mmCIF file of C-alpha atoms in Angstrom:
data_model
loop_
_atom_site.group_PDB
_atom_site.id
_atom_site.type_symbol
_atom_site.label_atom_id
_atom_site.label_comp_id
_atom_site.label_asym_id
_atom_site.label_seq_id
_atom_site.Cartn_x
_atom_site.Cartn_y
_atom_site.Cartn_z
ATOM 1 C CA MET A 12 34.819 18.165 10.347
ATOM 2 C CA SER A 13 33.755 14.889 11.885
ATOM 3 C CA VAL A 14 31.332 14.095 14.642
ATOM 4 C CA SER A 15 33.284 13.159 17.758
ATOM 5 C CA CYS A 16 32.726 9.431 17.850
ATOM 6 C CA SER A 17 35.118 6.702 18.802
ATOM 7 C CA ASP A 18 36.719 4.974 15.828
ATOM 8 C CA ARG A 19 35.875 1.624 17.364
ATOM 9 C CA PHE A 20 32.201 2.363 16.747
ATOM 10 C CA THR A 21 32.279 1.021 13.201
ATOM 11 C CA ASP A 22 29.055 -0.959 13.330
ATOM 12 C CA LEU A 23 25.808 -1.061 15.244
ATOM 13 C CA LEU A 24 26.021 -3.876 17.756
ATOM 14 C CA CYS A 25 22.728 -5.275 18.995
ATOM 15 C CA GLY A 26 23.923 -8.214 21.054
ATOM 16 C CA GLU A 27 23.873 -6.316 24.306
ATOM 17 C CA ASP A 28 22.816 -7.960 27.546
ATOM 18 C CA SER A 29 19.207 -7.027 28.229
ATOM 19 C CA ASP A 30 19.979 -6.732 31.942
ATOM 20 C CA GLU A 31 22.476 -3.982 31.160
ATOM 21 C CA VAL A 32 20.252 -2.171 28.689
ATOM 22 C CA PHE A 33 17.219 -2.075 30.927
ATOM 23 C CA SER A 34 19.001 -1.807 34.250
ATOM 24 C CA GLY A 35 17.294 0.086 37.041
ATOM 25 C CA ASP A 36 13.649 0.416 37.903
ATOM 26 C CA SER A 37 12.493 1.977 34.640
ATOM 27 C CA PRO A 38 9.595 0.062 33.089
ATOM 28 C CA ALA A 39 9.578 -1.134 29.501
ATOM 29 C CA CYS A 40 6.995 1.242 28.169
ATOM 30 C CA SER A 41 7.003 1.889 24.462
ATOM 31 C CA SER A 42 4.823 -1.022 23.370
ATOM 32 C CA GLU A 43 3.204 -2.141 26.595
ATOM 33 C CA LEU A 44 -0.225 -0.605 26.073
ATOM 34 C CA ASP A 45 -1.352 -2.106 22.800
ATOM 35 C CA SER A 46 -4.851 -3.112 23.920
ATOM 36 C CA PRO A 47 -7.568 -1.333 25.905
ATOM 37 C CA ALA A 48 -7.637 -4.176 28.425
ATOM 38 C CA SER A 49 -3.986 -3.699 29.355
ATOM 39 C CA CYS A 50 -4.387 0.040 29.927
ATOM 40 C CA ILE A 51 -7.001 -0.307 32.654
ATOM 41 C CA GLU A 52 -4.393 -1.161 35.279
ATOM 42 C CA GLU A 53 -4.001 2.106 37.136
ATOM 43 C CA SER A 54 -0.961 0.814 38.986
ATOM 44 C CA SER A 55 0.886 0.476 35.671
ATOM 45 C CA ILE A 56 -0.046 4.016 34.665
ATOM 46 C CA ALA A 57 1.108 5.290 38.054
ATOM 47 C CA GLY A 58 4.428 3.560 37.398
ATOM 48 C CA PHE A 59 4.780 5.320 34.068
ATOM 49 C CA ILE A 60 4.090 8.659 35.758
ATOM 50 C CA GLU A 61 6.693 7.895 38.401
ATOM 51 C CA HIS A 62 9.398 7.114 35.835
ATOM 52 C CA GLU A 63 8.551 9.491 32.981
ATOM 53 C CA ARG A 64 10.994 12.072 34.286
ATOM 54 C CA ASN A 65 13.813 9.670 33.366
ATOM 55 C CA PHE A 66 12.950 9.862 29.672
ATOM 56 C CA VAL A 67 12.762 13.611 29.055
ATOM 57 C CA PRO A 68 15.477 16.268 28.785
ATOM 58 C CA GLY A 69 16.315 18.300 31.868
ATOM 59 C CA CYS A 70 14.151 21.200 32.989
ATOM 60 C CA ASP A 71 16.532 23.800 31.505
ATOM 61 C CA TYR A 72 16.390 22.298 27.997
ATOM 62 C CA LEU A 73 13.634 24.635 26.803
ATOM 63 C CA ALA A 74 15.502 27.611 28.248
ATOM 64 C CA ARG A 75 18.452 26.812 25.972
ATOM 65 C CA PHE A 76 16.255 27.335 22.928
ATOM 66 C CA GLN A 77 14.777 30.485 24.403
ATOM 67 C CA SER A 78 18.269 31.862 25.027
ATOM 68 C CA GLN A 79 19.319 30.724 21.515
ATOM 69 C CA SER A 80 22.163 28.609 22.841
ATOM 70 C CA LEU A 81 20.368 25.861 20.903
ATOM 71 C CA ASP A 82 18.933 26.471 17.444
ATOM 72 C CA ALA A 83 15.142 26.122 17.648
ATOM 73 C CA TRP A 84 14.800 26.491 13.876
ATOM 74 C CA ALA A 85 17.275 23.660 13.212
ATOM 75 C CA ARG A 86 15.349 21.436 15.615
ATOM 76 C CA GLU A 87 12.070 22.285 13.902
ATOM 77 C CA GLU A 88 13.532 21.400 10.497
ATOM 78 C CA ALA A 89 14.923 18.096 11.800
ATOM 79 C CA VAL A 90 11.592 17.146 13.377
ATOM 80 C CA ALA A 91 9.692 18.152 10.236
ATOM 81 C CA TRP A 92 11.906 15.838 8.178
ATOM 82 C CA ILE A 93 11.333 12.957 10.619
ATOM 83 C CA LEU A 94 7.575 13.430 10.291
ATOM 84 C CA LYS A 95 7.812 13.433 6.490
ATOM 85 C CA VAL A 96 9.685 10.134 6.481
ATOM 86 C CA GLN A 97 7.249 8.685 9.021
ATOM 87 C CA ALA A 98 4.377 9.545 6.671
ATOM 88 C CA PHE A 99 6.297 8.318 3.594
ATOM 89 C CA TYR A 100 6.864 4.854 5.064
ATOM 90 C CA ASN A 101 3.654 4.820 7.109
ATOM 91 C CA PHE A 102 5.581 4.295 10.334
ATOM 92 C CA GLN A 103 3.662 4.217 13.596
ATOM 93 C CA PRO A 104 3.212 7.563 15.392
ATOM 94 C CA LEU A 105 5.245 6.103 18.250
ATOM 95 C CA THR A 106 8.233 5.688 15.927
ATOM 96 C CA ALA A 107 8.222 9.379 15.054
ATOM 97 C CA TYR A 108 7.766 10.418 18.673
ATOM 98 C CA LEU A 109 10.613 8.202 19.867
ATOM 99 C CA SER A 110 12.871 9.628 17.161
ATOM 100 C CA VAL A 111 12.301 13.144 18.434
ATOM 101 C CA ASN A 112 12.616 11.978 22.032
ATOM 102 C CA TYR A 113 16.039 10.491 21.304
ATOM 103 C CA LEU A 114 17.059 13.662 19.466
ATOM 104 C CA ASP A 115 16.070 15.926 22.371
ATOM 105 C CA ARG A 116 17.649 13.755 25.037
ATOM 106 C CA PHE A 117 20.869 13.629 23.001
ATOM 107 C CA LEU A 118 20.959 17.400 22.492
ATOM 108 C CA TYR A 119 20.437 17.966 26.195
ATOM 109 C CA SER A 120 23.601 15.996 26.993
ATOM 110 C CA ARG A 121 25.821 16.601 23.962
ATOM 111 C CA ARG A 122 26.385 19.617 21.729
ATOM 112 C CA LEU A 123 26.599 19.263 17.973
ATOM 113 C CA PRO A 124 29.466 20.793 15.985
ATOM 114 C CA GLN A 125 28.790 24.391 14.986
ATOM 115 C CA THR A 126 28.791 24.053 11.219
ATOM 116 C CA SER A 127 26.363 23.987 8.295
ATOM 117 C CA GLY A 128 23.305 21.877 9.037
ATOM 118 C CA TRP A 129 24.712 18.402 8.320
ATOM 119 C CA PRO A 130 25.151 17.377 12.026
ATOM 120 C CA TRP A 131 21.434 17.949 12.637
ATOM 121 C CA GLN A 132 20.551 15.844 9.600
ATOM 122 C CA LEU A 133 22.896 13.056 10.684
ATOM 123 C CA LEU A 134 21.433 13.064 14.185
ATOM 124 C CA ALA A 135 17.866 12.978 12.814
ATOM 125 C CA VAL A 136 18.650 10.019 10.544
ATOM 126 C CA ALA A 137 20.344 8.104 13.361
ATOM 127 C CA CYS A 138 17.491 8.725 15.821
ATOM 128 C CA LEU A 139 14.845 7.749 13.271
ATOM 129 C CA SER A 140 16.764 4.595 12.386
ATOM 130 C CA LEU A 141 17.008 3.558 16.039
ATOM 131 C CA ALA A 142 13.319 4.235 16.668
ATOM 132 C CA ALA A 143 12.302 2.289 13.558
ATOM 133 C CA LYS A 144 14.381 -0.678 14.702
ATOM 134 C CA MET A 145 12.599 -0.537 18.040
ATOM 135 C CA GLU A 146 9.030 -0.336 16.731
ATOM 136 C CA GLU A 147 8.695 -1.250 13.059
ATOM 137 C CA PRO A 148 8.432 -4.816 11.710
ATOM 138 C CA LEU A 149 10.062 -3.732 8.440
ATOM 139 C CA VAL A 150 12.830 -1.136 8.423
ATOM 140 C CA PRO A 151 14.199 0.439 5.217
ATOM 141 C CA SER A 152 17.903 0.365 4.564
ATOM 142 C CA LEU A 153 19.898 3.305 5.861
ATOM 143 C CA LEU A 154 20.171 4.685 2.338
ATOM 144 C CA ASP A 155 16.471 4.272 1.615
ATOM 145 C CA LEU A 156 15.644 5.977 4.909
ATOM 146 C CA GLN A 157 17.177 9.212 3.637
ATOM 147 C CA VAL A 158 14.227 10.428 1.570
ATOM 148 C CA GLU A 159 11.730 13.293 1.606
ATOM 149 C CA GLY A 160 14.051 16.181 0.942
ATOM 150 C CA ALA A 161 17.049 15.111 2.992
ATOM 151 C CA LYS A 162 19.608 17.877 2.473
ATOM 152 C CA PHE A 163 22.587 15.624 3.069
ATOM 153 C CA ILE A 164 23.177 11.961 2.288
ATOM 154 C CA PHE A 165 25.335 9.839 4.594
ATOM 155 C CA GLU A 166 27.033 6.512 4.135
ATOM 156 C CA PRO A 167 25.589 3.665 6.236
ATOM 157 C CA LYS A 168 28.831 3.315 8.213
ATOM 158 C CA THR A 169 28.617 6.983 9.222
ATOM 159 C CA ILE A 170 25.006 6.587 10.378
ATOM 160 C CA ARG A 171 25.900 3.459 12.370
ATOM 161 C CA ARG A 172 28.659 5.330 14.153
ATOM 162 C CA MET A 173 26.192 8.096 14.985
ATOM 163 C CA GLU A 174 23.667 5.520 16.190
ATOM 164 C CA LEU A 175 26.229 4.167 18.629
ATOM 165 C CA LEU A 176 27.066 7.655 19.834
ATOM 166 C CA VAL A 177 23.346 8.289 20.465
ATOM 167 C CA LEU A 178 23.020 4.946 22.268
ATOM 168 C CA THR A 179 25.987 5.801 24.454
ATOM 169 C CA VAL A 180 24.673 9.253 25.354
ATOM 170 C CA LEU A 181 21.216 7.809 26.102
ATOM 171 C CA ASP A 182 22.781 5.016 28.152
ATOM 172 C CA TRP A 183 20.977 2.539 25.864
ATOM 173 C CA ARG A 184 17.582 3.503 27.348
ATOM 174 C CA LEU A 185 15.446 3.399 24.218
ATOM 175 C CA ARG A 186 12.176 2.010 25.596
ATOM 176 C CA SER A 187 10.920 5.376 26.733
ATOM 177 C CA VAL A 188 7.781 6.544 28.487
ATOM 178 C CA THR A 189 5.882 8.584 25.888
ATOM 179 C CA PRO A 190 2.416 10.181 25.677
ATOM 180 C CA PHE A 191 1.302 7.026 23.882
ATOM 181 C CA SER A 192 1.922 5.116 27.109
ATOM 182 C CA PHE A 193 -1.067 6.997 28.577
ATOM 183 C CA THR A 194 -3.514 7.676 25.736
ATOM 184 C CA ASP A 195 -5.480 4.412 25.999
ATOM 185 C CA PHE A 196 -5.961 4.794 29.736
ATOM 186 C CA PHE A 197 -6.983 8.452 29.538
ATOM 187 C CA ALA A 198 -9.366 7.733 26.655
ATOM 188 C CA TYR A 199 -11.055 5.112 28.826
ATOM 189 C CA LYS A 200 -11.434 7.691 31.589
ATOM 190 C CA VAL A 201 -13.173 10.049 29.175
ATOM 191 C CA ASP A 202 -15.273 7.335 27.512
ATOM 192 C CA PRO A 203 -15.706 4.272 29.802
ATOM 193 C CA THR A 204 -18.272 2.755 27.428
ATOM 194 C CA GLY A 205 -15.721 2.627 24.615
ATOM 195 C CA THR A 206 -18.124 4.209 22.138
ATOM 196 C CA PHE A 207 -15.594 6.770 20.922
ATOM 197 C CA PHE A 208 -12.468 4.980 22.125
ATOM 198 C CA GLY A 209 -10.897 4.556 18.678
ATOM 199 C CA PHE A 210 -11.688 8.121 17.669
ATOM 200 C CA LEU A 211 -10.185 9.568 20.847
ATOM 201 C CA ILE A 212 -6.966 7.586 20.428
ATOM 202 C CA SER A 213 -6.576 8.460 16.739
ATOM 203 C CA LYS A 214 -7.351 12.133 17.252
ATOM 204 C CA ALA A 215 -5.032 12.401 20.248
ATOM 205 C CA LYS A 216 -2.147 10.802 18.352
ATOM 206 C CA ASP A 217 -2.616 13.200 15.452
ATOM 207 C CA THR A 218 -2.643 16.134 17.861
ATOM 208 C CA ILE A 219 0.524 14.965 19.597
ATOM 209 C CA LEU A 220 2.434 14.545 16.343
ATOM 210 C CA SER A 221 1.168 17.809 14.859
ATOM 211 C CA ASN A 222 2.580 19.709 17.841
ATOM 212 C CA ILE A 223 5.839 17.839 18.265
ATOM 213 C CA LYS A 224 7.799 20.468 16.319
ATOM 214 C CA GLU A 225 6.831 23.180 18.786
ATOM 215 C CA ALA A 226 9.616 23.703 21.315
ATOM 216 C CA SER A 227 7.047 25.044 23.800
ATOM 217 C CA PHE A 228 5.841 21.492 24.476
ATOM 218 C CA LEU A 229 9.264 20.583 25.847
ATOM 219 C CA GLU A 230 8.031 22.117 29.087
ATOM 220 C CA TYR A 231 5.564 19.257 29.609
ATOM 221 C CA TRP A 232 6.055 15.626 30.542
ATOM 222 C CA PRO A 233 4.428 12.810 28.535
ATOM 223 C CA SER A 234 1.477 12.320 30.926
ATOM 224 C CA SER A 235 0.453 15.983 30.673
ATOM 225 C CA ILE A 236 0.776 15.952 26.868
ATOM 226 C CA ALA A 237 -1.329 12.790 26.642
ATOM 227 C CA ALA A 238 -4.033 14.137 28.954
ATOM 228 C CA ALA A 239 -4.193 17.433 27.062
ATOM 229 C CA ALA A 240 -4.401 15.639 23.706
ATOM 230 C CA ILE A 241 -7.265 13.411 24.908
ATOM 231 C CA LEU A 242 -9.091 16.479 26.218
ATOM 232 C CA CYS A 243 -8.697 18.191 22.841
ATOM 233 C CA ALA A 244 -10.017 15.077 21.096
ATOM 234 C CA ALA A 245 -12.965 14.923 23.493
ATOM 235 C CA ASN A 246 -14.078 18.348 22.286
ATOM 236 C CA ASP A 247 -15.139 16.712 19.006
ATOM 237 C CA ILE A 248 -17.433 14.050 20.459
ATOM 238 C CA PRO A 249 -21.081 14.447 21.512
ATOM 239 C CA ASN A 250 -21.681 15.521 25.120
ATOM 240 C CA SER A 251 -18.069 16.662 25.337
ATOM 241 C CA SER A 252 -19.236 19.343 27.746
ATOM 242 C CA LEU A 253 -19.426 16.556 30.321
ATOM 243 C CA VAL A 254 -15.624 16.272 30.194
ATOM 244 C CA ASN A 255 -14.162 18.897 32.502
ATOM 245 C CA PRO A 256 -10.444 19.587 31.959
ATOM 246 C CA GLU A 257 -10.281 20.718 35.574
ATOM 247 C CA HIS A 258 -10.937 17.131 36.665
ATOM 248 C CA ALA A 259 -8.283 15.459 34.510
ATOM 249 C CA GLU A 260 -5.842 15.266 37.408
ATOM 250 C CA LEU A 261 -8.241 12.798 39.067
ATOM 251 C CA TRP A 262 -7.685 10.257 36.313
ATOM 252 C CA CYS A 263 -4.634 8.907 38.127
ATOM 253 C CA ASN A 264 -2.406 9.726 41.064
ATOM 254 C CA GLY A 265 0.619 11.821 40.196
ATOM 255 C CA LEU A 266 -0.941 13.979 37.492
ATOM 256 C CA SER A 267 -0.398 17.737 37.639
ATOM 257 C CA ARG A 268 -3.553 19.816 37.220
ATOM 258 C CA GLU A 269 -1.624 22.973 36.391
ATOM 259 C CA LYS A 270 0.543 21.297 33.765
ATOM 260 C CA ILE A 271 -2.400 19.528 32.110
ATOM 261 C CA LEU A 272 -4.449 22.714 31.881
ATOM 262 C CA SER A 273 -1.503 24.747 30.619
ATOM 263 C CA CYS A 274 -0.665 22.154 27.960
ATOM 264 C CA TYR A 275 -4.337 21.845 27.004
ATOM 265 C CA ARG A 276 -4.675 25.604 26.483
ATOM 266 C CA LEU A 277 -1.510 25.667 24.383
ATOM 267 C CA MET A 278 -2.827 22.835 22.199
ATOM 268 C CA GLN A 279 -6.151 24.602 21.780
ATOM 269 C CA GLU A 280 -4.387 27.780 20.673
ATOM 270 C CA LEU A 281 -2.300 25.896 18.117
ATOM 271 C CA ILE A 282 -5.318 23.987 16.796
ATOM 272 C CA VAL A 283 -7.154 27.269 16.201
ATOM 273 C CA ASP A 284 -4.049 28.883 14.720
ATOM 274 C CA ASN A 285 -3.435 25.967 12.345
ATOM 275 C CA ALA A 286 -7.061 26.008 11.243
ATOM 276 C CA ARG A 287 -6.733 29.671 10.325
ATOM 277 C CA ARG A 288 -3.607 28.995 8.289
ATOM 278 C CA GLU A 289 -5.134 26.183 6.257
ATOM 279 C CA PRO A 290 -5.931 27.370 2.736
ATOM 280 C CA PRO A 291 -9.498 26.960 1.500
ATOM 281 C CA LYS A 292 -10.066 23.574 -0.124
ATOM 282 C CA ILE A 293 -11.287 25.019 -3.424
ATOM 283 C CA LEU A 294 -9.743 23.835 -6.651
ATOM 284 C CA PRO A 295 -8.966 26.688 -9.043
ATOM 285 C CA GLN A 296 -10.670 26.667 -12.404
ATOM 286 C CA LEU A 297 -8.127 26.221 -15.159
ATOM 287 C CA ARG A 298 -8.652 26.887 -18.829
ATOM 288 C CA VAL A 299 -6.609 24.655 -21.105
ATOM 289 C CA THR A 300 -5.903 25.955 -24.575
ATOM 290 C CA ILE A 301 -4.492 23.585 -27.176
ATOM 291 C CA ARG A 302 -2.684 25.239 -30.034
ATOM 292 C CA PRO A 303 -3.099 23.775 -33.507
ATOM 293 C CA GLY A 304 -0.507 21.162 -34.231
ATOM 294 C CA MET A 305 0.353 20.534 -30.587
ATOM 295 C CA ARG A 306 0.737 16.853 -29.795
ATOM 296 C CA SER A 307 0.557 15.207 -26.409
ATOM 297 C CA SER A 308 3.944 13.695 -27.106
ATOM 298 C CA ASP A 309 5.507 17.132 -27.470
ATOM 299 C CA SER A 310 8.866 16.885 -25.736
ATOM 300 C CA SER A 311 8.414 20.321 -24.174
ATOM 301 C CA LEU A 312 5.524 18.941 -22.092
ATOM 302 C CA SER A 313 7.016 15.590 -21.244
ATOM 303 C CA PRO A 314 7.814 15.070 -17.562
ATOM 304 C CA HIS A 315 10.799 13.061 -18.729
ATOM 305 C CA SER A 316 12.386 15.963 -20.580
ATOM 306 C CA SER A 317 15.534 17.444 -19.129
ATOM 307 C CA PRO A 318 13.922 20.245 -17.044
ATOM 308 C CA TYR A 319 11.945 17.655 -15.093
ATOM 309 C CA LYS A 320 14.593 15.030 -14.528
ATOM 310 C CA ARG A 321 15.734 14.508 -10.977
ATOM 311 C CA ARG A 322 19.465 14.665 -10.701
ATOM 312 C CA LYS A 323 20.755 11.372 -9.413
ATOM 313 C CA LEU A 324 23.452 11.118 -6.797
ATOM 314 C CA ASN A 325 26.711 9.616 -7.886
ATOM 315 C CA ASN A 326 29.372 8.006 -5.760
ATOM 316 C CA HIS A 327 30.859 11.369 -4.921
ATOM 317 C CA SER A 328 27.649 12.515 -3.225
ATOM 318 C CA TRP A 329 28.053 10.327 -0.167
ATOM 319 C CA VAL A 330 29.531 11.502 3.048
ATOM 320 C CA ASP A 331 33.229 11.611 3.670
ATOM 321 C CA ASP A 332 34.828 11.810 7.102
ATOM 322 C CA ASP A 333 31.437 11.982 8.846
ATOM 323 C CA LYS A 334 30.351 14.989 6.811
ATOM 324 C CA GLY A 335 27.432 14.824 4.384
ATOM 325 C CA ASN A 336 27.471 16.550 1.036
ATOM 326 C CA SER A 337 24.358 18.141 -0.373
ATOM 327 C CA GLU A 338 22.873 16.940 -3.641
#
């Protein structure tokens, strides 16, 4: 079975006219707020709030997972793999978030073939590749990108065709409004002196990424997610009691008090739940017994002996007709 994609999409073309790609009133947002000074302009933040609705799936997207017309578990697995690769290559948090954003916006508009999980893997690879090309100075090859437990391996030409299908479905709108468009500005609102500015940003980004697998957050727009994440981060700084979540809507015009508070409570619940699940950081005491005559070079203990060798993929392991084959 092949992903429905025009045969003329045999390569990823990047020579598009910028006027066509960024047509309309949508602002270029993904990398605009790199410095604290640039995020102080409230008019820019208000513009992001005005246009953020154009870069999220429709309001019934979450309901599709709740009704099981979309597979929430498959989405969670795809997002988990994206996060593993992001950590492996030390990609920016924005790269991972954009990958998932592209994936969700694609799924809202186009259904994947109902077959074993390879379409989800192909979509995840294509979305991550596009996001990395948008944000990373160095991007691994399409083959090298397929690491960290990828269940299926795809030929570069297959991934490029999927990239073009994603671009077409997304109408080439890749510079999305994300929670990271707001975090600097909201952190300044919480800490105008800048004393804990770096901590708030770092903590908020970690919180956003740690919750990105949860389908429940699809209910909230980027501004609400960013505000809730900054509020959660503020709980870990001195005098955090001075930060009232009820007043977060006053940070900028267009914010929703109800959505911010609801998202904040959900994040707090997940933070507590994750803390409970974390195993105690206690190393077990191990007793090592060396039998007489045992040598360190004993082949039975060597990591290079046959039980420990990773099976390499041969030429027959690559995809054929848009379908990936497992290792």
